[in-house]
mmCIF file of C-alpha atoms in Angstrom:
data_model
loop_
_atom_site.group_PDB
_atom_site.id
_atom_site.type_symbol
_atom_site.label_atom_id
_atom_site.label_comp_id
_atom_site.label_asym_id
_atom_site.label_seq_id
_atom_site.Cartn_x
_atom_site.Cartn_y
_atom_site.Cartn_z
ATOM 1 C CA MET A 327 -30.883 -1.147 -12.306
ATOM 2 C CA LEU A 328 -31.852 -3.439 -9.454
ATOM 3 C CA SER A 329 -30.149 -6.389 -11.101
ATOM 4 C CA PHE A 330 -26.971 -4.334 -11.509
ATOM 5 C CA LEU A 331 -27.026 -3.307 -7.826
ATOM 6 C CA ALA A 332 -27.618 -6.894 -6.754
ATOM 7 C CA GLU A 333 -24.727 -8.117 -8.901
ATOM 8 C CA ALA A 334 -22.403 -5.370 -7.611
ATOM 9 C CA VAL A 335 -23.305 -6.096 -3.965
ATOM 10 C CA GLN A 336 -22.795 -9.823 -4.471
ATOM 11 C CA ALA A 337 -19.404 -9.287 -6.147
ATOM 12 C CA SER A 338 -18.298 -6.896 -3.372
ATOM 13 C CA TRP A 339 -19.437 -9.336 -0.691
ATOM 14 C CA THR A 340 -17.454 -12.134 -2.350
ATOM 15 C CA LEU A 341 -14.318 -9.972 -2.424
ATOM 16 C CA LEU A 342 -14.807 -8.997 1.219
ATOM 17 C CA ASN A 343 -15.284 -12.612 2.311
ATOM 18 C CA GLN A 344 -12.118 -13.686 0.544
ATOM 19 C CA ALA A 345 -10.027 -10.785 1.870
ATOM 20 C CA ALA A 346 -11.178 -10.232 5.479
ATOM 21 C CA PHE A 347 -9.146 -12.932 7.235
ATOM 22 C CA TYR A 348 -5.972 -12.112 5.326
ATOM 23 C CA ILE A 349 -6.157 -8.368 5.888
ATOM 24 C CA LEU A 350 -6.639 -8.985 9.615
ATOM 25 C CA PHE A 351 -3.581 -11.201 9.643
ATOM 26 C CA GLY A 352 -1.523 -8.631 7.731
ATOM 27 C CA LEU A 353 -2.661 -5.806 10.001
ATOM 28 C CA LEU A 354 -1.750 -7.771 13.105
ATOM 29 C CA VAL A 355 1.755 -8.488 11.846
ATOM 30 C CA GLY A 356 2.086 -4.851 10.766
ATOM 31 C CA GLY A 357 1.113 -3.693 14.246
ATOM 32 C CA LEU A 358 3.672 -6.005 15.807
ATOM 33 C CA LEU A 359 6.355 -4.697 13.445
ATOM 34 C CA LYS A 360 5.655 -1.197 14.731
ATOM 35 C CA THR A 361 6.483 -2.153 18.304
ATOM 36 C CA PHE A 362 9.187 -4.790 17.778
ATOM 37 C CA LEU A 363 11.112 -2.874 15.076
ATOM 38 C CA SER A 364 12.499 0.362 16.490
ATOM 39 C CA PRO A 365 12.646 3.318 14.030
ATOM 40 C CA ALA A 366 15.986 4.333 15.549
ATOM 41 C CA TYR A 367 17.373 0.852 14.895
ATOM 42 C CA VAL A 368 16.165 1.004 11.315
ATOM 43 C CA ALA A 369 17.528 4.485 10.706
ATOM 44 C CA LYS A 370 21.069 3.716 11.825
ATOM 45 C CA HIS A 371 21.374 1.112 9.054
ATOM 46 C CA LEU A 372 20.241 3.506 6.321
ATOM 47 C CA GLY A 373 22.871 6.222 6.472
ATOM 48 C CA LYS A 374 26.087 4.311 5.885
ATOM 49 C CA GLY A 375 27.006 2.840 2.532
ATOM 50 C CA ARG A 376 26.116 4.144 -0.891
ATOM 51 C CA PHE A 377 24.486 0.893 -2.011
ATOM 52 C CA SER A 378 24.019 -1.373 1.021
ATOM 53 C CA SER A 379 21.765 1.186 2.703
ATOM 54 C CA VAL A 380 19.510 1.235 -0.372
ATOM 55 C CA PHE A 381 19.040 -2.528 -0.369
ATOM 56 C CA LYS A 382 18.328 -2.494 3.373
ATOM 57 C CA ALA A 383 15.774 0.307 3.014
ATOM 58 C CA ALA A 384 14.024 -1.390 0.082
ATOM 59 C CA LEU A 385 13.857 -4.669 1.976
ATOM 60 C CA LEU A 386 12.709 -3.119 5.252
ATOM 61 C CA GLY A 387 9.913 -1.233 3.510
ATOM 62 C CA ILE A 388 8.339 -4.379 2.017
ATOM 63 C CA PRO A 389 6.449 -5.651 5.113
ATOM 64 C CA ILE A 390 5.456 -2.272 6.587
ATOM 65 C CA PRO A 391 1.802 -1.448 5.796
ATOM 66 C CA LEU A 392 1.790 2.311 5.090
ATOM 67 C CA CYS A 393 0.169 4.131 2.184
ATOM 68 C CA SER A 394 1.910 6.693 -0.027
ATOM 69 C CA CYS A 395 0.712 9.472 2.284
ATOM 70 C CA GLY A 396 1.278 7.772 5.630
ATOM 71 C CA VAL A 397 4.836 6.800 4.701
ATOM 72 C CA LEU A 398 5.927 10.426 4.307
ATOM 73 C CA PRO A 399 6.330 11.214 8.043
ATOM 74 C CA ALA A 400 8.222 7.939 8.501
ATOM 75 C CA ALA A 401 10.540 8.826 5.600
ATOM 76 C CA ALA A 402 11.090 12.328 6.979
ATOM 77 C CA THR A 403 12.037 10.787 10.324
ATOM 78 C CA LEU A 404 14.528 8.447 8.631
ATOM 79 C CA LYS A 405 16.016 11.415 6.781
ATOM 80 C CA LYS A 406 16.321 13.376 10.008
ATOM 81 C CA GLN A 407 17.972 10.422 11.752
ATOM 82 C CA GLY A 408 20.694 10.193 9.106
ATOM 83 C CA ALA A 409 19.404 8.106 6.187
ATOM 84 C CA ASN A 410 20.800 9.121 2.798
ATOM 85 C CA ASN A 411 18.640 10.192 -0.146
ATOM 86 C CA GLY A 412 18.900 6.873 -1.972
ATOM 87 C CA ALA A 413 17.821 4.900 1.095
ATOM 88 C CA VAL A 414 14.917 7.263 1.760
ATOM 89 C CA ALA A 415 13.782 7.003 -1.872
ATOM 90 C CA ALA A 416 13.913 3.210 -1.703
ATOM 91 C CA PHE A 417 11.907 3.188 1.527
ATOM 92 C CA LEU A 418 9.354 5.599 0.051
ATOM 93 C CA ILE A 419 8.725 3.255 -2.884
ATOM 94 C CA SER A 420 8.806 -0.229 -1.378
ATOM 95 C CA THR A 421 6.672 0.644 1.650
ATOM 96 C CA PRO A 422 3.453 1.840 -0.061
ATOM 97 C CA GLU A 423 3.804 -0.600 -2.978
ATOM 98 C CA SER A 424 3.755 -3.561 -0.616
ATOM 99 C CA GLY A 425 2.964 -4.398 3.018
ATOM 100 C CA LEU A 426 2.003 -7.565 4.827
ATOM 101 C CA ASP A 427 -1.679 -6.618 4.695
ATOM 102 C CA SER A 428 -1.657 -6.158 0.919
ATOM 103 C CA ILE A 429 0.512 -9.248 0.386
ATOM 104 C CA SER A 430 -2.022 -11.278 2.372
ATOM 105 C CA MET A 431 -4.845 -9.831 0.300
ATOM 106 C CA THR A 432 -2.957 -10.567 -2.910
ATOM 107 C CA TRP A 433 -2.800 -14.230 -1.876
ATOM 108 C CA ALA A 434 -6.527 -14.208 -1.093
ATOM 109 C CA LEU A 435 -7.842 -12.263 -4.092
ATOM 110 C CA LEU A 436 -5.279 -13.027 -6.805
ATOM 111 C CA ASP A 437 -2.892 -15.999 -6.943
ATOM 112 C CA PRO A 438 0.581 -17.207 -5.827
ATOM 113 C CA ILE A 439 2.374 -15.763 -8.857
ATOM 114 C CA MET A 440 1.085 -12.261 -8.179
ATOM 115 C CA THR A 441 1.720 -12.710 -4.450
ATOM 116 C CA VAL A 442 5.416 -13.217 -5.230
ATOM 117 C CA ALA A 443 5.618 -10.765 -8.135
ATOM 118 C CA ARG A 444 4.212 -7.840 -6.140
ATOM 119 C CA PRO A 445 6.831 -7.568 -3.356
ATOM 120 C CA VAL A 446 9.669 -8.612 -5.679
ATOM 121 C CA SER A 447 8.715 -5.883 -8.160
ATOM 122 C CA ALA A 448 8.369 -3.388 -5.311
ATOM 123 C CA PHE A 449 11.873 -4.252 -4.121
ATOM 124 C CA ILE A 450 13.328 -3.918 -7.635
ATOM 125 C CA SER A 451 11.693 -0.542 -8.317
ATOM 126 C CA ALA A 452 12.733 0.769 -4.888
ATOM 127 C CA ALA A 453 16.315 -0.443 -5.265
ATOM 128 C CA ALA A 454 16.539 0.996 -8.786
ATOM 129 C CA ALA A 455 15.474 4.455 -7.616
ATOM 130 C CA GLY A 456 17.778 4.434 -4.603
ATOM 131 C CA LEU A 457 20.819 3.120 -6.485
ATOM 132 C CA LEU A 458 20.296 5.622 -9.287
ATOM 133 C CA GLU A 459 20.061 8.520 -6.849
ATOM 134 C CA ASN A 460 23.135 7.495 -4.849
ATOM 135 C CA SER A 461 25.111 6.780 -8.022
ATOM 136 C CA ILE A 462 24.528 10.301 -9.293
ATOM 137 C CA SER A 463 24.972 12.096 -6.004
ATOM 138 C CA PHE A 464 25.931 10.608 -2.665
ATOM 139 C CA GLU A 465 26.849 12.735 0.317
ATOM 140 C CA PRO A 466 27.351 11.626 3.922
ATOM 141 C CA PRO A 467 24.336 12.634 6.022
ATOM 142 C CA GLN A 468 24.498 16.195 7.273
ATOM 143 C CA ALA A 469 22.552 18.030 9.931
ATOM 144 C CA ALA A 470 18.820 17.504 9.773
ATOM 145 C CA PRO A 471 17.210 19.597 6.998
ATOM 146 C CA PRO A 472 14.113 21.718 7.599
ATOM 147 C CA SER A 473 11.107 19.426 7.884
ATOM 148 C CA PRO A 474 8.970 19.388 4.724
ATOM 149 C CA PHE A 475 5.950 18.939 6.964
ATOM 150 C CA ARG A 476 6.530 22.389 8.394
ATOM 151 C CA MET A 477 6.358 23.744 4.855
ATOM 152 C CA ALA A 478 3.162 21.772 4.328
ATOM 153 C CA GLY A 479 1.659 23.218 7.495
ATOM 154 C CA ALA A 480 2.287 20.321 9.876
ATOM 155 C CA SER A 481 4.996 19.056 12.153
ATOM 156 C CA ALA A 482 6.424 15.580 12.593
ATOM 157 C CA PRO A 483 5.052 13.806 15.676
ATOM 158 C CA ALA A 484 7.294 12.908 18.570
ATOM 159 C CA GLU A 485 7.766 9.191 19.108
ATOM 160 C CA PRO A 486 6.543 7.938 22.499
ATOM 161 C CA ALA A 487 8.785 5.776 24.651
ATOM 162 C CA PRO A 488 8.675 2.180 23.322
ATOM 163 C CA PRO A 489 7.005 -0.451 25.540
ATOM 164 C CA GLN A 490 9.260 -2.864 27.414
ATOM 165 C CA GLY A 491 8.755 -6.619 27.568
ATOM 166 C CA PHE A 492 7.159 -9.061 25.157
ATOM 167 C CA ILE A 493 3.601 -8.860 26.528
ATOM 168 C CA ALA A 494 3.672 -5.061 26.624
ATOM 169 C CA LYS A 495 4.939 -4.912 23.045
ATOM 170 C CA LEU A 496 2.308 -7.421 21.928
ATOM 171 C CA LYS A 497 -0.439 -5.350 23.548
ATOM 172 C CA ALA A 498 0.964 -2.132 22.061
ATOM 173 C CA GLY A 499 1.104 -3.755 18.622
ATOM 174 C CA VAL A 500 -2.559 -4.774 18.768
ATOM 175 C CA GLN A 501 -3.518 -1.308 20.008
ATOM 176 C CA TYR A 502 -1.578 0.281 17.155
ATOM 177 C CA MET A 503 -3.359 -1.999 14.688
ATOM 178 C CA VAL A 504 -6.802 -1.096 16.036
ATOM 179 C CA ASN A 505 -6.316 2.606 16.794
ATOM 180 C CA ASP A 506 -3.877 3.774 14.115
ATOM 181 C CA LEU A 507 -3.103 1.318 11.340
ATOM 182 C CA TRP A 508 -6.603 0.165 10.428
ATOM 183 C CA PRO A 509 -8.225 3.636 10.754
ATOM 184 C CA ASP A 510 -5.598 4.949 8.304
ATOM 185 C CA ILE A 511 -6.766 2.645 5.514
ATOM 186 C CA VAL A 512 -10.288 1.495 6.431
ATOM 187 C CA GLY A 513 -12.078 3.989 4.179
ATOM 188 C CA TRP A 514 -9.909 3.222 1.180
ATOM 189 C CA PHE A 515 -10.204 -0.518 1.821
ATOM 190 C CA PHE A 516 -13.991 -0.481 1.586
ATOM 191 C CA ILE A 517 -13.860 1.884 -1.389
ATOM 192 C CA GLY A 518 -11.637 -0.667 -3.109
ATOM 193 C CA ILE A 519 -14.022 -3.522 -2.246
ATOM 194 C CA ILE A 520 -17.036 -1.585 -3.550
ATOM 195 C CA ALA A 521 -15.172 -0.411 -6.662
ATOM 196 C CA GLY A 522 -14.138 -3.987 -7.410
ATOM 197 C CA GLY A 523 -17.761 -5.105 -7.189
ATOM 198 C CA VAL A 524 -18.995 -2.243 -9.372
ATOM 199 C CA ILE A 525 -16.345 -2.926 -12.024
ATOM 200 C CA THR A 526 -17.272 -6.606 -12.048
ATOM 201 C CA ALA A 527 -20.960 -5.810 -12.530
ATOM 202 C CA LEU A 528 -20.767 -2.755 -14.783
ATOM 203 C CA VAL A 529 -17.857 -2.910 -17.215
ATOM 204 C CA PRO A 530 -18.134 -5.327 -20.160
ATOM 205 C CA ASP A 531 -15.346 -7.875 -20.501
ATOM 206 C CA GLU A 532 -14.641 -6.750 -24.062
ATOM 207 C CA ILE A 533 -13.401 -3.322 -22.952
ATOM 208 C CA PHE A 534 -10.723 -4.713 -20.648
ATOM 209 C CA SER A 535 -9.606 -7.435 -23.038
ATOM 210 C CA ALA A 536 -9.339 -4.897 -25.877
ATOM 211 C CA TRP A 537 -7.484 -2.148 -23.999
ATOM 212 C CA LEU A 538 -5.713 -3.969 -21.166
ATOM 213 C CA GLY A 539 -5.320 -7.476 -22.523
ATOM 214 C CA GLY A 540 -1.522 -7.349 -22.603
ATOM 215 C CA GLY A 541 1.434 -5.771 -24.371
ATOM 216 C CA LEU A 542 3.306 -2.515 -23.914
ATOM 217 C CA SER A 543 0.295 -0.312 -24.714
ATOM 218 C CA SER A 544 -1.703 -1.948 -21.895
ATOM 219 C CA MET A 545 1.119 -1.324 -19.423
ATOM 220 C CA LEU A 546 1.472 2.326 -20.435
ATOM 221 C CA LEU A 547 -2.279 2.902 -20.212
ATOM 222 C CA MET A 548 -2.416 1.382 -16.737
ATOM 223 C CA LEU A 549 0.614 3.456 -15.752
ATOM 224 C CA ALA A 550 -1.182 6.628 -16.843
ATOM 225 C CA VAL A 551 -4.158 5.617 -14.703
ATOM 226 C CA GLY A 552 -2.131 4.574 -11.661
ATOM 227 C CA ILE A 553 0.417 7.393 -11.230
ATOM 228 C CA PRO A 554 -1.973 10.277 -10.400
ATOM 229 C CA LEU A 555 -4.440 8.047 -8.549
ATOM 230 C CA TYR A 556 -4.742 8.334 -4.772
ATOM 231 C CA ILE A 557 -5.123 4.775 -3.474
ATOM 232 C CA CYS A 558 -3.439 2.525 -0.919
ATOM 233 C CA ALA A 559 -2.029 -0.941 -1.533
ATOM 234 C CA SER A 560 -4.884 -2.745 0.223
ATOM 235 C CA ALA A 561 -7.580 -0.833 -1.670
ATOM 236 C CA SER A 562 -5.857 -1.424 -5.007
ATOM 237 C CA THR A 563 -5.893 -5.220 -4.572
ATOM 238 C CA PRO A 564 -9.644 -5.901 -5.019
ATOM 239 C CA ILE A 565 -9.704 -3.450 -7.928
ATOM 240 C CA ALA A 566 -6.834 -5.313 -9.594
ATOM 241 C CA ALA A 567 -8.696 -8.595 -9.036
ATOM 242 C CA ALA A 568 -11.747 -7.126 -10.767
ATOM 243 C CA PHE A 569 -9.556 -5.928 -13.654
ATOM 244 C CA ILE A 570 -8.205 -9.447 -14.200
ATOM 245 C CA LEU A 571 -11.648 -11.052 -13.951
ATOM 246 C CA LYS A 572 -12.886 -8.667 -16.657
ATOM 247 C CA GLY A 573 -10.042 -9.489 -19.049
ATOM 248 C CA ALA A 574 -7.045 -7.335 -18.111
ATOM 249 C CA SER A 575 -3.701 -9.092 -18.257
ATOM 250 C CA PRO A 576 -2.002 -9.875 -14.914
ATOM 251 C CA GLY A 577 0.950 -7.737 -16.006
ATOM 252 C CA ALA A 578 -1.303 -4.705 -16.508
ATOM 253 C CA ALA A 579 -2.858 -5.351 -13.093
ATOM 254 C CA LEU A 580 0.642 -5.498 -11.564
ATOM 255 C CA VAL A 581 1.470 -2.087 -13.050
ATOM 256 C CA PHE A 582 -1.643 -0.728 -11.347
ATOM 257 C CA LEU A 583 -0.677 -2.381 -8.042
ATOM 258 C CA LEU A 584 2.776 -0.781 -8.160
ATOM 259 C CA ALA A 585 2.111 2.675 -9.610
ATOM 260 C CA GLY A 586 -1.193 3.415 -7.857
ATOM 261 C CA PRO A 587 -0.093 3.066 -4.218
ATOM 262 C CA ALA A 588 3.425 4.494 -4.680
ATOM 263 C CA THR A 589 2.478 7.782 -6.309
ATOM 264 C CA ASN A 590 -0.155 10.461 -6.157
ATOM 265 C CA ILE A 591 -0.143 14.130 -7.013
ATOM 266 C CA THR A 592 -0.696 15.199 -3.397
ATOM 267 C CA SER A 593 2.392 13.471 -2.030
ATOM 268 C CA LEU A 594 4.761 14.519 -4.826
ATOM 269 C CA THR A 595 5.023 18.086 -3.546
ATOM 270 C CA VAL A 596 6.082 16.805 -0.124
ATOM 271 C CA LEU A 597 8.511 14.384 -1.776
ATOM 272 C CA ILE A 598 10.267 17.336 -3.391
ATOM 273 C CA GLY A 599 10.728 18.799 0.098
ATOM 274 C CA ILE A 600 12.182 15.536 1.420
ATOM 275 C CA LEU A 601 14.344 14.435 -1.517
ATOM 276 C CA GLY A 602 14.638 17.393 -3.893
ATOM 277 C CA LYS A 603 13.459 17.733 -7.498
ATOM 278 C CA ARG A 604 16.049 15.465 -9.103
ATOM 279 C CA ALA A 605 15.517 12.590 -6.685
ATOM 280 C CA THR A 606 11.731 12.919 -7.034
ATOM 281 C CA ALA A 607 12.059 12.727 -10.829
ATOM 282 C CA LEU A 608 14.240 9.601 -10.492
ATOM 283 C CA TYR A 609 11.645 8.222 -8.080
ATOM 284 C CA LEU A 610 8.880 8.541 -10.696
ATOM 285 C CA LEU A 611 11.087 7.306 -13.527
ATOM 286 C CA SER A 612 12.114 4.182 -11.631
ATOM 287 C CA ILE A 613 8.533 3.317 -10.722
ATOM 288 C CA ALA A 614 7.349 3.802 -14.305
ATOM 289 C CA VAL A 615 10.127 1.857 -16.017
ATOM 290 C CA VAL A 616 10.342 -1.023 -13.538
ATOM 291 C CA SER A 617 6.540 -1.377 -13.327
ATOM 292 C CA VAL A 618 6.211 -1.732 -17.095
ATOM 293 C CA ILE A 619 9.140 -4.171 -17.358
ATOM 294 C CA CYS A 620 7.834 -6.302 -14.480
ATOM 295 C CA GLY A 621 4.355 -6.263 -15.993
ATOM 296 C CA LEU A 622 5.665 -7.579 -19.289
ATOM 297 C CA ILE A 623 7.688 -10.265 -17.494
ATOM 298 C CA VAL A 624 4.661 -11.382 -15.449
ATOM 299 C CA ASP A 625 2.550 -11.710 -18.598
ATOM 300 C CA ALA A 626 5.316 -13.812 -20.149
ATOM 301 C CA VAL A 627 5.405 -16.057 -17.053
ATOM 302 C CA TYR A 628 1.660 -16.726 -17.202
ATOM 303 C CA LEU A 629 1.884 -17.394 -20.929
ATOM 304 C CA SER A 630 4.826 -19.788 -20.568
ATOM 305 C CA LEU A 631 3.048 -21.715 -17.793
ATOM 306 C CA GLY A 632 -0.208 -21.823 -19.718
ATOM 307 C CA ILE A 633 -2.131 -20.221 -16.844
ATOM 308 C CA LYS A 634 -5.205 -18.090 -17.487
ATOM 309 C CA ALA A 635 -5.128 -15.507 -14.713
ATOM 310 C CA ALA A 636 -8.890 -14.968 -14.593
ATOM 311 C CA ALA A 637 -9.412 -18.676 -13.902
ATOM 312 C CA VAL A 638 -7.276 -18.709 -10.747
ATOM 313 C CA VAL A 639 -8.117 -15.302 -9.247
ATOM 314 C CA GLY A 640 -9.395 -15.609 -5.676
ATOM 315 C CA LYS A 641 -9.136 -19.395 -5.452
ATOM 316 C CA HIS A 642 -6.845 -19.357 -2.407
ATOM 317 C CA GLY A 643 -9.162 -17.017 -0.535
ATOM 318 C CA GLU A 644 -11.872 -19.666 -0.896
ATOM 319 C CA MET A 645 -9.759 -22.313 0.845
ATOM 320 C CA LEU A 646 -10.844 -21.122 4.309
ATOM 321 C CA PRO A 647 -14.002 -22.580 5.872
ATOM 322 C CA ASP A 648 -17.129 -20.449 5.527
ATOM 323 C CA TRP A 649 -17.493 -19.911 9.282
ATOM 324 C CA LEU A 650 -13.954 -18.513 9.555
ATOM 325 C CA MET A 651 -14.455 -16.134 6.618
ATOM 326 C CA LEU A 652 -17.749 -14.905 8.113
ATOM 327 C CA ALA A 653 -16.163 -14.450 11.555
ATOM 328 C CA ALA A 654 -13.330 -12.425 9.982
ATOM 329 C CA VAL A 655 -15.837 -10.217 8.148
ATOM 330 C CA LEU A 656 -17.799 -9.568 11.346
ATOM 331 C CA LEU A 657 -14.623 -8.743 13.269
ATOM 332 C CA LEU A 658 -13.516 -6.425 10.477
ATOM 333 C CA PHE A 659 -16.879 -4.659 10.591
ATOM 334 C CA ALA A 660 -16.614 -4.305 14.364
ATOM 335 C CA LEU A 661 -13.178 -2.716 14.059
ATOM 336 C CA SER A 662 -14.404 -0.418 11.278
ATOM 337 C CA VAL A 663 -17.482 1.200 12.835
ATOM 338 C CA ARG A 664 -15.729 3.798 14.988
ATOM 339 C CA PRO A 665 -13.078 4.960 12.468
ATOM 340 C CA LEU A 666 -15.634 5.106 9.649
ATOM 341 C CA LEU A 667 -18.059 7.188 11.718
ATOM 342 C CA ARG A 668 -15.224 9.447 12.836
ATOM 343 C CA GLY A 669 -14.111 9.858 9.220
ATOM 344 C CA LEU A 670 -17.638 10.683 8.039
ATOM 345 C CA ARG A 671 -18.066 13.274 10.784
ATOM 346 C CA ARG A 672 -14.744 14.832 9.873
ATOM 347 C CA ARG A 673 -15.575 14.858 6.170
ATOM 348 C CA PHE A 674 -18.939 16.535 6.603
ATOM 349 C CA SER A 675 -17.826 18.998 9.249
ATOM 350 C CA LYS A 676 -16.816 22.540 8.440
ATOM 351 C CA ALA A 677 -13.245 21.865 9.510
ATOM 352 C CA GLU A 678 -10.465 21.724 6.940
ATOM 353 C CA LYS A 679 -10.656 18.452 5.008
ATOM 354 C CA LYS A 680 -7.658 16.175 4.549
ATOM 355 C CA PRO A 681 -7.171 12.909 2.570
ATOM 356 C CA SER A 682 -8.673 10.108 4.660
ATOM 357 C CA CYS A 683 -5.556 7.914 4.584
ATOM 358 C CA CYS A 684 -3.646 10.750 6.241
ATOM 359 C CA ALA A 685 -6.335 11.817 8.671
ATOM 360 C CA ALA A 686 -5.169 9.637 11.527
ATOM 361 C CA GLN A 687 -1.572 10.677 10.929
ATOM 362 C CA SER A 688 -2.599 14.335 11.015
ATOM 363 C CA GLU A 689 -4.340 13.805 14.349
ATOM 364 C CA GLN A 690 -1.197 12.230 15.751
ATOM 365 C CA GLN A 691 0.847 15.202 14.511
ATOM 366 C CA LYS A 692 -1.435 17.651 16.291
ATOM 367 C CA LYS A 693 -1.022 15.705 19.518
#
């Protein structure tokens, strides 16, 4: 038992060391995007055009670091500001499947092929859902529909006045990173790090190589695991790295990276309120089909290049000097203490409990 705990702690510490600097970098860029990219500016490009708006929405969602729960208020705002259903669906898929924080972590914990394959696959699945929806039914934006958050017992938060000037925006971006963005995902990030370490120490390699070693059956099994799972893109990355190290094919890991963050049972009911039943069904279908196809393609790429994925996982995260990785870990811990303590107090209080990745968003809505 003690040897297992020691192995799990060591594996988790290795994952954390490799990921800390890159997640900080991704969070910083994500915070700056919040202040330099106006939601109103984004929304006005997503209502016109049956197909161009879909491509714009899919592309704009790639760098924004929001989970499948946190993206819902943003999508509802886009819908209210005039975005069509196809564009909203595309934004809802590409945003949680990717993000600059998770892309940075993919580079650190996986390899360059997966770093490229992840956002490209997210874009393809998002565009497929949006194009399919707008091909079947496209109507010019009408008056704002009733907010699905009112039906869910919450209301969309009002946007504060944006800061003016470069320095003010830079400061606001850092504040957003520290006070909103990181608290939204910190719990799930450390759960992912710990889960990755436990999987590395506990699960025999033979199980993963037998069930998830490649082929259509591996993709479908990982799809069945990922769709109902509640996990964000950053938390899914160390788990996917552990899967590959234990013998899962990179294509199966990619299916998990796409399906896990983009879907969960909790958010699907709200999606029906935003998009309707048909668009939500197309949303799930597009994610499932494109994830499996991209997974098979990725496996074929590794095979054609003669690369063994387990041999290259995490190598780029080790390129940083030890002192820089340790400094990043310490800074990450310092930023995590307050939101983790606040989350634990909230979880163990008698107040109504909410999913941790949405807790910060819910507080903002109440304000």
